[in-house]
């Protein structure tokens, strides 16, 4: 496992990054409550978060991530042609996650490594990610996960940790391909058919059971039996990642079955 590195490193942590293009926007990783501050120099990352830039020009997105006024950054930046830069040392806390939640944690910046993938995103029509870019991102992700022992169930989309607030990297990101290469978790989505579904405005024990399943996976959702705007956002985030054929925030039978299958796969990954 890697050691926490110094913030002035001039050589990329990953061999898949061409060079360091430093951003000033980072800080010390904060430890979990109860961790021994004498035992660790800082929190070791155990999550990988993928983003798209959501800006029309890659170079402008890169400059924004390196501008101290922006107060945002990421550890890596991948251009459309696959050229990859490191902006923040992996041992430092980059500012990419914002207000977020996963599996009871809210300081995702301290526990994660963030990768920004140049793509105009939904505002720009959500164009396909070029093959060169996907191949470079996959190599980078696989390298990071191997060096930091990041488990598949903790490779996530920005939309997973901030449902409703964020929708990147979007439903066109090839999560299945990444999982097949050992990066991230995947379960084949259940076919979209008719049948019972749950949507905003409903309430009761079945909705509570649905919320409990999403919370078990890691989503920050209250288990109160109310299908409100927040739960709708969680359902849509789940669909973007694991049932991308239809993203509408409605918990249909396909979404619920896929969620159950993914939970089973997650438990299997954790016990393997």
CSV table of C-alpha atoms in Angstrom, one decimal, residues 32 43 46-49 96-112 150-166 168 175 184-185 211-221 233-239 241-242 259 262-263 266-267 270:
chain,number,residue,atom,x,y,z
A,32,UNK,CA,-12.0,9.4,10.6
A,43,UNK,CA,-6.3,9.4,5.9
A,46,UNK,CA,-10.1,4.0,-0.2
A,47,UNK,CA,-12.6,5.4,-2.7
A,48,UNK,CA,-12.3,6.5,-6.4
A,49,UNK,CA,-14.7,9.1,-7.7
A,96,UNK,CA,-13.6,17.5,-6.0
A,97,UNK,CA,-16.5,15.9,-4.2
A,98,UNK,CA,-18.2,18.8,-2.4
A,99,UNK,CA,-21.1,18.2,-0.2
A,100,UNK,CA,-21.5,14.4,-0.4
A,101,UNK,CA,-22.3,11.2,1.4
A,102,UNK,CA,-21.5,7.5,1.0
A,103,UNK,CA,-21.8,4.6,3.5
A,104,UNK,CA,-22.1,7.0,6.5
A,105,UNK,CA,-19.2,9.2,5.5
A,106,UNK,CA,-19.6,12.9,4.6
A,107,UNK,CA,-16.0,14.0,4.1
A,108,UNK,CA,-15.5,12.1,0.8
A,109,UNK,CA,-12.6,14.4,-0.2
A,110,UNK,CA,-10.5,13.0,2.6
A,111,UNK,CA,-11.3,9.4,1.7
A,112,UNK,CA,-11.1,9.5,-2.1
A,150,UNK,CA,-9.6,0.3,-3.4
A,151,UNK,CA,-12.5,-2.3,-3.5
A,152,UNK,CA,-14.8,-2.4,-6.5
A,153,UNK,CA,-17.8,-1.3,-4.5
A,154,UNK,CA,-16.1,2.0,-3.6
A,155,UNK,CA,-15.5,3.1,-7.3
A,156,UNK,CA,-18.3,5.6,-7.7
A,157,UNK,CA,-19.8,8.3,-9.8
A,158,UNK,CA,-20.0,11.9,-8.6
A,159,UNK,CA,-23.7,11.5,-8.9
A,160,UNK,CA,-23.7,8.5,-6.5
A,161,UNK,CA,-22.2,10.5,-3.7
A,162,UNK,CA,-24.2,13.7,-4.4
A,163,UNK,CA,-27.6,12.7,-5.9
A,164,UNK,CA,-29.6,15.5,-7.3
A,165,UNK,CA,-26.8,18.0,-6.9
A,166,UNK,CA,-24.6,16.2,-9.5
A,168,UNK,CA,-21.8,13.2,-13.7
A,175,UNK,CA,-19.3,1.3,-16.1
A,184,UNK,CA,-16.0,-1.0,-10.0
A,185,UNK,CA,-18.9,-3.2,-9.4
A,211,UNK,CA,-34.9,3.2,1.1
A,212,UNK,CA,-33.2,0.6,3.3
A,213,UNK,CA,-31.8,-1.2,0.3
A,214,UNK,CA,-30.3,2.1,-1.1
A,215,UNK,CA,-28.9,2.9,2.3
A,216,UNK,CA,-27.3,-0.5,2.5
A,217,UNK,CA,-25.6,0.0,-0.8
A,218,UNK,CA,-24.2,3.3,0.5
A,219,UNK,CA,-26.5,6.1,-0.7
A,220,UNK,CA,-27.3,8.8,1.8
A,221,UNK,CA,-31.0,8.4,2.1
A,233,UNK,CA,-32.7,11.8,-7.0
A,234,UNK,CA,-31.2,8.7,-5.4
A,235,UNK,CA,-33.1,6.4,-7.8
A,236,UNK,CA,-32.0,8.5,-10.8
A,237,UNK,CA,-28.4,8.4,-9.6
A,238,UNK,CA,-28.6,4.6,-9.2
A,239,UNK,CA,-30.1,4.3,-12.7
A,241,UNK,CA,-24.7,4.2,-12.9
A,242,UNK,CA,-26.3,0.7,-12.9
A,259,UNK,CA,-30.6,-3.0,-6.9
A,262,UNK,CA,-26.1,-5.4,-7.0
A,263,UNK,CA,-26.5,-5.7,-3.2
A,266,UNK,CA,-21.5,-6.2,-3.2
A,267,UNK,CA,-21.8,-8.6,-0.3
A,270,UNK,CA,-16.8,-7.8,0.5
